[in-house]
Amino acid sequence: MLLAHVALPVPMPHPYSYAIPARLAARVALGSRVLCSLGSRRLVGVVVAKGEGDPPPKVKPLLDLLDDEPSLSPALPEELLAFLRDLSAYYLAPIGEVMRLALPPIERAVARALEDSLFETKKGISARKVQTVIATDSVEAKALGGQAAAILAHVRAIGETPLTRLEERWKSARAAVKKLASLGLVTTSTREVAADSFFASPAPRDVPPELTAPQAAATEAIAASLAAKAATTFSLHGVTGSGKTEVYLRAIVAARAQRRGSIVLVPEIALTPQLVARFRARFGDDVAVLHSGLLPRERLAMWKRLRAGELDVAIGARSALFAPVRDLGLIVVDEEHDPSFKQEEGIRYHARDMAILRAHRASAVCILGSATPSLETEHLCRTGKAKKLVLPDRARAQAMPAVEIVDLRRMGPGPTGDKRISLPLHRALEATLAARAQAILFLNRRGFSPAVRCEACGELCACPSCSVALTFHKRHGERLRCHYCDYETPFPERCAKCQSPSLALEGLGTEKLEETLSAAFPEARVARLDRDVATGRTVDTVLGRMRAREIDILVGTQMVTKGHDLPHVTLVGVINADAALSLPDFRAAERAFHLLVQVAGRAGRGDAPGRVLIQTYTPDHPAIVHALRHDVNAFIERELADRREVGYPPYSRVALVRVDHPEESVARDACTLLAEVARQAAEAAGGEADARVQVLGPAAAPLARLRQRFRFRIMLRSSDRAMLRRTLLAVERARGQVARGVRTAIDIDPVQLL
Ligand SMILES: Nc1ncnc2c1ncn2[C@@H]1O[C@H](COP(=O)(O)OP(=O)(O)OP(=O)(O)O)[C@@H](O)[C@H]1O
Ligand SMILES: [Zn+2]
């Protein structure tokens, strides 16, 4: 009997077997989507293997085959299917749930046939209706005022405009449009559109610039690997503003020349409208831009066009890694150091690591681009697994900005009296405004639970055995705690280093900065960009206004540090460089360094030179010292030495077992049980000293309670991946033994340690 082994979207590690009925026999292929019954449910799964043999008892037949159109069948091409199986094995993730990462939304007709749809909407896919406003030929009888006048002028200048766009700029656009319509000055219409903000305005084609010598060398190396069909990973280390994007564009052209497709992964698509615009300027609208704002219908359309080979370039955030691009030749990971490439829920995959894997399997080229390569990537270069390409200078030979330190231990507040705006920063802002240039102020608000710092010497209270910052907790009296080993100590009376009694909590309270600035510089247009004020479209609007020079000072979080290319920004101020350094995370220094170099790199990209002021209590911290000199290599060298010494990645492999439950004792007991299992498995596995799997914990997670649940965890660490894996498999098997209601998760190569 002919059998199909089907991955179903249920949390089980194994596929299910079904009989292939004769009518489907010729068409069911590996990667086909099929309809199956499981118990009383009907589910859509993917055929991951076929075989002939004795059927298991009570085997049921496949009910139907979903993909019939030859260009779309099977749903998952062989290359993608094999990659997903590897991913599932690597992350110990249920095969059916992994498949779901790559499957398109389901069509309406199919969805109707399913009683139990796995996909986001039971109804299937609905259309996007957009209300637009068009100016008529009528002329106003008497002059209009206020928003109505502004909107009318806008619509006359721009042409048909979606109402939602108008509402972004004018609060009462809806009422104003109504009034204009009643005067016969505009008409509105509702229609179905493939509206996508990335394609809202036409993209004028650009003329490819002449490459700089390093760009040309990088492009040649990449093209040679493509031509040889040699799976190669490149680390493209180019300083900020060196023109990495141009290298990506040329690499895509080289892949196209061989009729191979490309995937470009970016950290956050909402923050990169400019990058998308550059791709459209080069390639027209023949690129698939995958982002969370797409409706299922739009996503399905993109998926189909990619699968059929009509589109050969997909750009998107980490999930674009699963795009069904035909004959994959290239995967670009832009800003590869960015932590957002790690998925933090469900299947906790790292898109950078998996990009390397998928490219490898497809004999494709993978480019990891960054001005601040991650230590992981640097390690790949040093162990011969990646080739390094360097762009040492800015593309148009602009100087790197001058970076200066403001030592907050010595420097008091400027005229505002707010200590976050030191005198030098205040003066620099004045000078920038006088020169009609723009400034970016970066305030780092990460670090939910504060660390303790000595105001006299700047020393941070750290764990004696883990070299990470201790975290302040109030719950059982004022205590400091290590989130790796659970070391605990009462709030110290004096600084361990200089004995000063002036210990202070590293403050958050940055909300009022924008207000303070507006008050201090009344003539300046101040705007803010962070998660609270910005979602999807507003980001685009704020960045658009920044580009149009309608903003003088932009205040923001991490969001302002990402790849923006704004030629009129001459001043960058870092309000408090220390916040990032005090996170209880072995990557704290690396992240802080990345942020500093990236945000500094926003200054001086145009003709006028740039200036960067970094305010800090710890001017001697290596992350700051090296950022001051833009010395990425020296920082990497030093940080690698530190990691090697304490045995953290990239010199070891780490995994976290996370456990949570509404009751603290239940969560702790479950975690203790799994830790015991891990210890026994680690012991049984044996191994040489440094390969031996270390089991740290159970310890309370830094975010000890989240959404009413108490969180505990175990950290497992080994220099040997196979050993670590064996131990984790034992934990995985024991997950079923914990008390009901306890949630457990295994996070392999974790990024977020909170
Ligand atoms: N060969 C070239 N000749 C002239 N201008 C170039 C060339 N290559 C790139 N540029 C320009 O240099 C600027 C910086 O390029 P790009 O934004 O790609 O830099 P980047 O390396 O991605 O920087 P970052 O890491 O800061 O994001 C852009 O305005 C781009 O148009
Ligand atoms: Zn510790």
Coordinates of N, CA and C and ligand atoms in Angstrom, one line a residue, residues 209-212 215 238-246 278 335 371 395-396 563-565 598 601-602 605, ligand 1:
P209 N 25.3 53.5 -9.3 CA 26.6 54.3 -9.2 C 27.8 53.4 -9.6
E210 N 28.8 54.1 -9.9 CA 30.1 53.4 -10.1 C 30.6 52.9 -8.8
L211 N 30.9 51.6 -8.7 CA 31.3 51.0 -7.4 C 32.7 51.5 -7.0
T212 N 32.8 51.7 -5.7 CA 34.1 51.9 -5.1 C 34.9 50.7 -5.2
Q215 N 33.8 47.9 -2.9 CA 32.5 47.4 -3.3 C 32.7 46.4 -4.5
G238 N 31.2 46.3 6.6 CA 31.4 47.7 6.0 C 31.0 48.7 7.0
V239 N 31.8 49.7 7.1 CA 31.5 50.8 8.1 C 30.2 51.4 7.8
T240 N 29.6 52.1 8.8 CA 28.4 52.8 8.5 C 28.5 53.7 7.3
G241 N 27.6 53.6 6.4 CA 27.6 54.5 5.2 C 28.6 54.0 4.1
S242 N 29.0 52.8 4.2 CA 30.0 52.3 3.2 C 29.4 51.8 2.0
G243 N 28.1 51.7 2.0 CA 27.4 51.3 0.7 C 27.2 49.8 0.6
K244 N 26.8 49.1 1.7 CA 26.6 47.7 1.7 C 25.4 47.4 0.8
T245 N 24.4 48.3 0.9 CA 23.2 48.0 0.1 C 23.5 47.9 -1.4
E246 N 24.4 48.7 -1.9 CA 24.8 48.6 -3.3 C 25.4 47.2 -3.6
R278 N 15.0 51.7 -2.2 CA 16.2 51.5 -3.0 C 16.1 50.2 -3.9
E335 N 22.2 43.9 8.5 CA 22.4 44.2 9.9 C 22.3 42.9 10.7
A371 N 27.9 46.8 10.0 CA 29.0 47.6 10.4 C 29.6 47.1 11.7
A395 N 31.1 55.4 1.4 CA 31.1 55.3 0.0 C 31.5 56.5 -0.7
R396 N 31.2 57.7 -0.2 CA 31.5 58.9 -0.9 C 32.7 59.6 -0.2
G563 N 19.9 51.5 10.4 CA 20.3 51.9 9.1 C 19.8 53.2 8.4
H564 N 19.3 54.2 9.1 CA 18.8 55.3 8.3 C 19.9 56.1 7.7
D565 N 19.6 56.5 6.4 CA 20.6 57.3 5.7 C 20.0 58.7 5.5
Q598 N 26.4 52.0 15.7 CA 25.3 52.2 14.8 C 24.7 53.6 14.9
G601 N 26.9 56.2 13.6 CA 27.0 56.1 12.1 C 25.9 56.8 11.4
R602 N 24.9 57.3 12.1 CA 23.9 58.1 11.5 C 24.4 59.6 11.2
R605 N 26.6 61.8 7.3 CA 26.5 60.9 6.1 C 26.4 61.8 4.8
Ligands
LIG1 N1 29.5 53.5 -5.2 C1 28.9 54.5 -4.7 N2 29.0 55.7 -5.1 C2 28.4 56.8 -4.6 N3 27.5 56.7 -3.6 C3 27.3 55.5 -3.0 C4 28.0 54.3 -3.6 N4 27.5 53.3 -2.9 C5 26.7 53.7 -1.9 N5 26.5 55.0 -2.0 C6 25.7 55.9 -1.2 O1 26.2 55.9 0.1 C7 25.2 56.0 1.1 C8 25.4 54.9 2.2 O2 25.1 53.7 1.6 P1 24.3 52.6 2.5 O3 23.1 53.2 3.1 O4 24.1 51.4 1.6 O5 25.4 52.3 3.6 P2 25.4 51.1 4.6 O6 26.7 50.5 4.4 O7 24.2 50.2 4.5 O8 25.4 51.9 5.9 P3 24.8 51.5 7.4 O9 25.5 50.3 7.9 O10 25.1 52.8 8.1 O11 23.3 51.3 7.2 C9 23.9 55.9 0.4 O12 23.4 57.2 0.3 C10 24.3 55.4 -1.0 O13 23.4 55.8 -2.0

